[in-house]
Structures are given as structure tokens and as C-alpha cells.
Short mmCIF file of C-alpha atoms in Angstrom, two decimals:
data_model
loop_
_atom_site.label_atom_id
_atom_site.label_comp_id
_atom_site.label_asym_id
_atom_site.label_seq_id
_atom_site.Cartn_x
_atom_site.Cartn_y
_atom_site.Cartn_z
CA UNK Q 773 0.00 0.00 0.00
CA UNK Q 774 1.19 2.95 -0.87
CA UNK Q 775 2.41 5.36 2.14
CA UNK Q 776 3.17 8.88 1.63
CA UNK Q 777 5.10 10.86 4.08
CA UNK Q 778 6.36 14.79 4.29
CA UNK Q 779 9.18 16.22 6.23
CA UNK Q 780 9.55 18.65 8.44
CA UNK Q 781 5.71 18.65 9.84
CA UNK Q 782 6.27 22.26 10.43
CA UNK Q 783 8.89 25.02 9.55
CA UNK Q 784 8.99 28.45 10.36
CA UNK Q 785 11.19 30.75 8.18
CA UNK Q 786 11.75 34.34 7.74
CA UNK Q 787 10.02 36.34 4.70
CA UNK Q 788 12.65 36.54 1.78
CA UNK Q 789 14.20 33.13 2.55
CA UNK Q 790 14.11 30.32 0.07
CA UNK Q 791 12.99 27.17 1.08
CA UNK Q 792 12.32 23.36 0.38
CA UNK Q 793 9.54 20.69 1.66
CA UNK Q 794 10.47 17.52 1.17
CA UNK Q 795 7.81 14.30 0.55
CA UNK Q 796 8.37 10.71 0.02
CA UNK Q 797 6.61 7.70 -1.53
CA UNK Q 798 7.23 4.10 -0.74
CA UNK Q 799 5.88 2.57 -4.27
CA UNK Q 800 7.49 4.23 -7.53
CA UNK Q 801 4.71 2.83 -9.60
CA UNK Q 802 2.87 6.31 -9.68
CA UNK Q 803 0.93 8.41 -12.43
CA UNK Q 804 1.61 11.33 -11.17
CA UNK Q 805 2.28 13.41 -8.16
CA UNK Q 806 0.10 16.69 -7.28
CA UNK Q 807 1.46 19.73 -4.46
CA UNK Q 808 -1.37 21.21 -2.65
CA UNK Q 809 -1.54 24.20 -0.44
CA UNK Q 810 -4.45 24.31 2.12
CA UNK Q 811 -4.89 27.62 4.31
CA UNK Q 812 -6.59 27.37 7.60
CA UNK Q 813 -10.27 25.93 7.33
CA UNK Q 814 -10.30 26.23 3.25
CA UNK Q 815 -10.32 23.67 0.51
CA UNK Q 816 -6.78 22.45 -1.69
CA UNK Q 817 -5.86 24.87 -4.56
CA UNK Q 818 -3.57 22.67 -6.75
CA UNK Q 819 -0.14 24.19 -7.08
CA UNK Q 820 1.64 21.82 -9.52
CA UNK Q 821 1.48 18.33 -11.18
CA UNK Q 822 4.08 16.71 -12.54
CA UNK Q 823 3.45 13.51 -14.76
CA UNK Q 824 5.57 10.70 -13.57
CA UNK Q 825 7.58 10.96 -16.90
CA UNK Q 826 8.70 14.25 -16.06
CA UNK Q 827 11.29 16.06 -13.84
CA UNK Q 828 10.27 18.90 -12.39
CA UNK Q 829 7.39 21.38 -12.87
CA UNK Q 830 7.82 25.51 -12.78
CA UNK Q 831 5.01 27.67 -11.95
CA UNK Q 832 5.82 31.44 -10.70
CA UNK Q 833 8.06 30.85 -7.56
CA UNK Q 834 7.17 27.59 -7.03
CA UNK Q 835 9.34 24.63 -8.54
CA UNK Q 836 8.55 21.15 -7.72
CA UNK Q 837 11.09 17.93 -8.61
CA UNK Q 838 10.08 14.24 -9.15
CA UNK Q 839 12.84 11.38 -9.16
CA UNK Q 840 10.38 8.70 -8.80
CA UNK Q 841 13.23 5.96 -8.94
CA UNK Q 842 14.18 6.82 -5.39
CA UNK Q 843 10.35 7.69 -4.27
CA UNK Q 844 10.66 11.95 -3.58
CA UNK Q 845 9.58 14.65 -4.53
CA UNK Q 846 10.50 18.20 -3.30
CA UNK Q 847 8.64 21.84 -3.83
CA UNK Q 848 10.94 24.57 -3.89
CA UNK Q 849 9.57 28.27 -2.93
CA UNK Q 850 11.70 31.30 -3.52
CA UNK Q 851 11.68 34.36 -2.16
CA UNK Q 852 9.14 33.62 0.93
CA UNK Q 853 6.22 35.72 1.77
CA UNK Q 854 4.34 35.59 4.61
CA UNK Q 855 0.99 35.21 2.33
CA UNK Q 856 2.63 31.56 1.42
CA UNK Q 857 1.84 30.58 5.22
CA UNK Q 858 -1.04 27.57 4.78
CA UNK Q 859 -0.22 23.88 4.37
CA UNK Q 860 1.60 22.36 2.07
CA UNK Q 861 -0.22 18.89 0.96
CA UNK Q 862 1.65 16.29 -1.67
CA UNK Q 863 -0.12 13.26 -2.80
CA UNK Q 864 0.35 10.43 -5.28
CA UNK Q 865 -1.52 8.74 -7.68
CA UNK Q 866 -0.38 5.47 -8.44
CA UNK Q 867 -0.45 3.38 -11.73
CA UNK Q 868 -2.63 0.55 -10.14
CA UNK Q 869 -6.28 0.61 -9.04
CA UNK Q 870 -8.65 3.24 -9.43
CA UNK Q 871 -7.94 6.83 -10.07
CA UNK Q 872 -7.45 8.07 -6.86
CA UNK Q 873 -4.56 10.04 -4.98
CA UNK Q 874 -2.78 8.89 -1.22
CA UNK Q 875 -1.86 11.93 0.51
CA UNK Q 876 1.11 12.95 2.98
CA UNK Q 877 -0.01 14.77 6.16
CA UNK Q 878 1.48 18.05 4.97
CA UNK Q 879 4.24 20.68 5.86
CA UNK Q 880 2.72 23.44 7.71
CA UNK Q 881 4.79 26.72 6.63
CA UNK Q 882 4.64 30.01 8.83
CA UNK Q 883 6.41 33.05 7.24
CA UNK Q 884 7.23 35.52 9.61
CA UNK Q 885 7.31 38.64 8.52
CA UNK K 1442 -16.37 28.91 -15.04
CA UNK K 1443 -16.79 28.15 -11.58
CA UNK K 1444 -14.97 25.51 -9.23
CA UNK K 1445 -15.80 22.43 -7.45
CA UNK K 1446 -19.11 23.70 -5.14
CA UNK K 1447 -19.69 22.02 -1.66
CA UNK K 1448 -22.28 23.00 0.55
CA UNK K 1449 -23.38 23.04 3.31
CA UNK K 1450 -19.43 24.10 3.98
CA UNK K 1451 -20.56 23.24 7.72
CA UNK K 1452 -22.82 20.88 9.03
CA UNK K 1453 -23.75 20.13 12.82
CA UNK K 1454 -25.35 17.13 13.32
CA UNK K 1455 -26.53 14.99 17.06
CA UNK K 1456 -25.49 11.83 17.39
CA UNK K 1457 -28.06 9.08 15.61
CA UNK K 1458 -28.75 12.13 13.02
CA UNK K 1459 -28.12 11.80 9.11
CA UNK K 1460 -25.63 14.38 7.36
CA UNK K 1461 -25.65 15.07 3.85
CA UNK K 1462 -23.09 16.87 2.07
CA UNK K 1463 -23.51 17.47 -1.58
CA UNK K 1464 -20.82 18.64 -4.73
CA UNK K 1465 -20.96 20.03 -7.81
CA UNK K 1466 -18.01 19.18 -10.05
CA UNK K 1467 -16.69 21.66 -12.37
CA UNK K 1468 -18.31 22.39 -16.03
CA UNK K 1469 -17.61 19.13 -18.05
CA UNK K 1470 -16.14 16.93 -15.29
CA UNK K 1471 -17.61 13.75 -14.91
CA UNK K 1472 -15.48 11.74 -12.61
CA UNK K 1473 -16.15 12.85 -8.66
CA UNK K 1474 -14.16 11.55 -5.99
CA UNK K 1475 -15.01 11.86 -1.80
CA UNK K 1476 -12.30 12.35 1.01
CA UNK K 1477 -12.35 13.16 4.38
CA UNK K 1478 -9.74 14.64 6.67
CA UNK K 1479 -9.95 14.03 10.25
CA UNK K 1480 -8.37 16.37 12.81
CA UNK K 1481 -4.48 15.75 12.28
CA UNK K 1482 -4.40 13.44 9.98
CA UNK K 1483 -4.11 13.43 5.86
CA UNK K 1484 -6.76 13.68 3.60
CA UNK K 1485 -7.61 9.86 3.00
CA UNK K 1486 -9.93 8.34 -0.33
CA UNK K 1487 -13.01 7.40 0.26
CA UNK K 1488 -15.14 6.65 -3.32
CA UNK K 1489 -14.70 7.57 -6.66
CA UNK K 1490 -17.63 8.40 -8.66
CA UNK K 1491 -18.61 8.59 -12.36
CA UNK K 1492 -22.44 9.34 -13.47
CA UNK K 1493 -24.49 7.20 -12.32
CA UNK K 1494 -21.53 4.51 -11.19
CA UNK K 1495 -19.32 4.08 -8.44
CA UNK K 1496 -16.32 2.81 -9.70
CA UNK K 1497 -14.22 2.77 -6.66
CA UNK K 1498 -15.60 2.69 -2.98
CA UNK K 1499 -12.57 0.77 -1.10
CA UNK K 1500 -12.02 3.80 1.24
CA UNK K 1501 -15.77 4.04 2.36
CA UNK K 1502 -16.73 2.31 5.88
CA UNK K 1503 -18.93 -0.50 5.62
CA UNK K 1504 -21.58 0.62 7.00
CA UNK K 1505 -23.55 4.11 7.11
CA UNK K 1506 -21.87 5.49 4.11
CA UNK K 1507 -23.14 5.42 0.85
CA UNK K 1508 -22.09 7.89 -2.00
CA UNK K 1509 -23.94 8.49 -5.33
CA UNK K 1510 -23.39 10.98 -8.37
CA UNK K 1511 -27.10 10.82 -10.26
CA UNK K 1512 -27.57 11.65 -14.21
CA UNK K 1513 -28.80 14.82 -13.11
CA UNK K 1514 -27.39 17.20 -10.27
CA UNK K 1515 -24.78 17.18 -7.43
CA UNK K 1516 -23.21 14.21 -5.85
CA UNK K 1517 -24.59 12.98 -2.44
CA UNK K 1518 -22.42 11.67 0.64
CA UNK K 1519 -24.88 10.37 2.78
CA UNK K 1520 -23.71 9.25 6.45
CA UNK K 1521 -26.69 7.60 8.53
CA UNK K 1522 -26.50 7.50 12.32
CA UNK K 1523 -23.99 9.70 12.25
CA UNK K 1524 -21.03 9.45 15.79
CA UNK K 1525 -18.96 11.85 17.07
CA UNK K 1526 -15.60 9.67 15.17
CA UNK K 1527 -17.47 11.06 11.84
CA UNK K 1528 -16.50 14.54 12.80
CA UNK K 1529 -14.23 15.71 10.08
CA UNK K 1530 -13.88 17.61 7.10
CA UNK K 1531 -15.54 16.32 3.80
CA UNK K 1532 -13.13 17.49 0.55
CA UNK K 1533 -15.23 16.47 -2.82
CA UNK K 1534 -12.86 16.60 -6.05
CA UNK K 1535 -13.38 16.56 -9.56
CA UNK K 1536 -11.68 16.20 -12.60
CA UNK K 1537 -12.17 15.41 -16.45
CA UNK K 1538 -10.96 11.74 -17.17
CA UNK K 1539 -7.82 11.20 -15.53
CA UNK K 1540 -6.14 14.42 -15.12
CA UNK K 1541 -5.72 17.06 -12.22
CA UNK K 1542 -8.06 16.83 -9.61
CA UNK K 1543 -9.66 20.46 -8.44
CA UNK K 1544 -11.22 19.88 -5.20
CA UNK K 1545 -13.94 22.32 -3.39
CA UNK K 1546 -13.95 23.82 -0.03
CA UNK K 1547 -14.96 21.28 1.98
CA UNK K 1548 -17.95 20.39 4.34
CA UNK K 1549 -16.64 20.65 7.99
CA UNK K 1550 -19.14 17.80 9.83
CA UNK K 1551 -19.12 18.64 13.19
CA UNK K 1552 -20.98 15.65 15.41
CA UNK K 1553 -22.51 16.79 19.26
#
């Protein structure tokens, strides 16, 4: 089964610092691999997906990698503001059974200001 | 063209009460999918949905749950007897085939 894990569970930076959250997947066998951020109370806005046949993904000041050989993934955020506080959600969908995605429990980023 | 709707986006229910939280998938998506997120944990499957079909319910508990996605309007989660372990937050997504998955705001079932 797959299991899906992020490290740290929570980081605190200061604004203008880059940064990197770090998730893990213990079967390679995925479709594709989705970031998330969640703020406090609200729904997921999808931040980037990267097709299992790809590398890395860009989007603004956001840049995730894939090596799916060695199961991790990592989302890269420049430049820090403290409007990028929320939760930071990956999650998997693998190549078997139905289309569906296993989550990590998330990276909860403060930016202090 | 607007997003994945969820409503009610909170819900009280008693104990022995039935909750039902409904979703609208975006324009054109036809494939609905159910997951709940209880208090520190991850968001974790419960059913996946096409009209009229449930193609994958492995995540849903056995009993009280039921899911359904009719020809015509929203999709239903329906939780019977409802218990105070049921307290969580209810994420619908869609998405068209097999792509990205937009998901909604989330019904926040809070059980007395």
C-alpha cells in the first residue's frame, strides 16, 4: 500500500528566505504526483502536477522535482512571503487501481514577517 | 467557469442524526471523488464516482456510508446514524478523465 510521508511537519522561516519541503513515496509505480496548499479551514488549490515521466514542474516561484526511482519529490519556494503561510499537501496517484490520490499529512509553513 | 461547489461548507449534526453533504463538479467533469480529513491526519480516499456509477468505494466504511453521483445534479455523501468519530472535514474533487483533480472547499461535519 502505498504510504506517503512529508518532512519537516512544520517550519517556520523568515520572509525573503528560500525554502524546500520535502515528501516521500514508498511505491514508484505512480501516475503522477500533485502539491497542494491548504490555508486554515479552506479547501486544496492545486499548485503543480508533474506527470511521472517528467522532472520537475515551474510555476511562478514555485518549482517542484520528481525522481520517482528513489520515491521523492520536493517543492521549492523562492523568495518567501508571509501570504505563502497555509499547508503544504503532496499526494500520489499510483499506476494501479482506481484513479485516486494517497496523501502525505502536509508541511505546515509560517512566514514571519 | 466556476470551481468544485460544496455545501453546506458546515454541518452540525446529534449523534443518531443523518448528514448530507452534496458537490458540484466543475463544467464538463464527470469523474467525482469523496475524502475526508480528520483532525491531524491526511486527507484519506473514500469513493470515486462517475455518473451514475461508483467505480471505486474501497475507502468508504462498511456501513452508514453510501455515495452516489445521479444523471442529473450534485453528488450525495450520505452518512446515517452519524457518531462523534465522523467529525471531520468532507473534501469532494473533480476532474475530467484522468487528469488534475480540483477539489472544493470542503464540508466541515461537526458531530454533538
Amino acid at each position: 500500500k502505498q504510504e506517503v510521508t512529508q518532512i519537516p511537519a512544520a517550519l517556520s522561516v523568515p520572509e525573503g528566505e528560500n525554502l524546500v519541503l520535502n515528501c516521500s513515496f514508498t511505491d514508484s509505480a505512480i501516475y503522477n504526483l500533485q502539491w497542494f496548499r491548504q490555508d486554515p479551514g479552506k479547501g486544496l488549490t492545486s499548485l503543480l502536477l508533474i506527470q511521472s515521466s517528467q522532472r520537475e514542474q515551474t510555476s511562478g516561484r514555485l518549482n517542484a522535482s520528481l525522481d520517482k526511482s528513489s520515491g521523492r519529490s520536493t517543492l521549492y519556494i523562492a523568495a518567501s512571503q508571509p501570504g505563502d503561510s497555509a499547508t503544504y499537501l503532496c499526494a500520489v496517484r499510483p499506476v494501479s487501481g482506481a484513479n485516486n490520490l494517497f496523501f502525505g499529512t502536509g508541511t505546515r509553513l509560517t512566514v514571519i514577517p | 467557469n466556476a470551481g468544485v461547489m460544496q455545501n453546506p461548507r458546515h454541518l452540525v449534526r446529534r449523534r443518531g442524526q443523518e448528514a448530507r453533504l452534496r458537490c458540484s463538479p466543475m463544467k464538463g467533469h464527470s469523474h467525482v471523488y469523496w475524502y475526508r480529513q480528520l483532525p491531524e491526519e491526511g486527507l484519506k480516499f473514500m469513493v470515486y464516482l462517475q455518473k451514475e456509477n461508483i467505480i471505486d468505494e474501497s475507502g468508504m466504511p462498511k456501513e452508514r456510508f453510501s455515495a452516489e453521483f445521479p444523471k442529473e445534479g450534485p453528488s450525495i455523501l450520505r452518512i446515517q446514524q452519524v457518531v462523534r468519530g465522523d467529525s471531520a472535514a468532507y473534501f469532494c474533487a473533480s476532474s475530467l478523465g484522468v487528469l488534475e483533480k480540483f477539489f472544493g472547499p470542503g464540508t466541515r461535519l461537526t458531530v454533538l
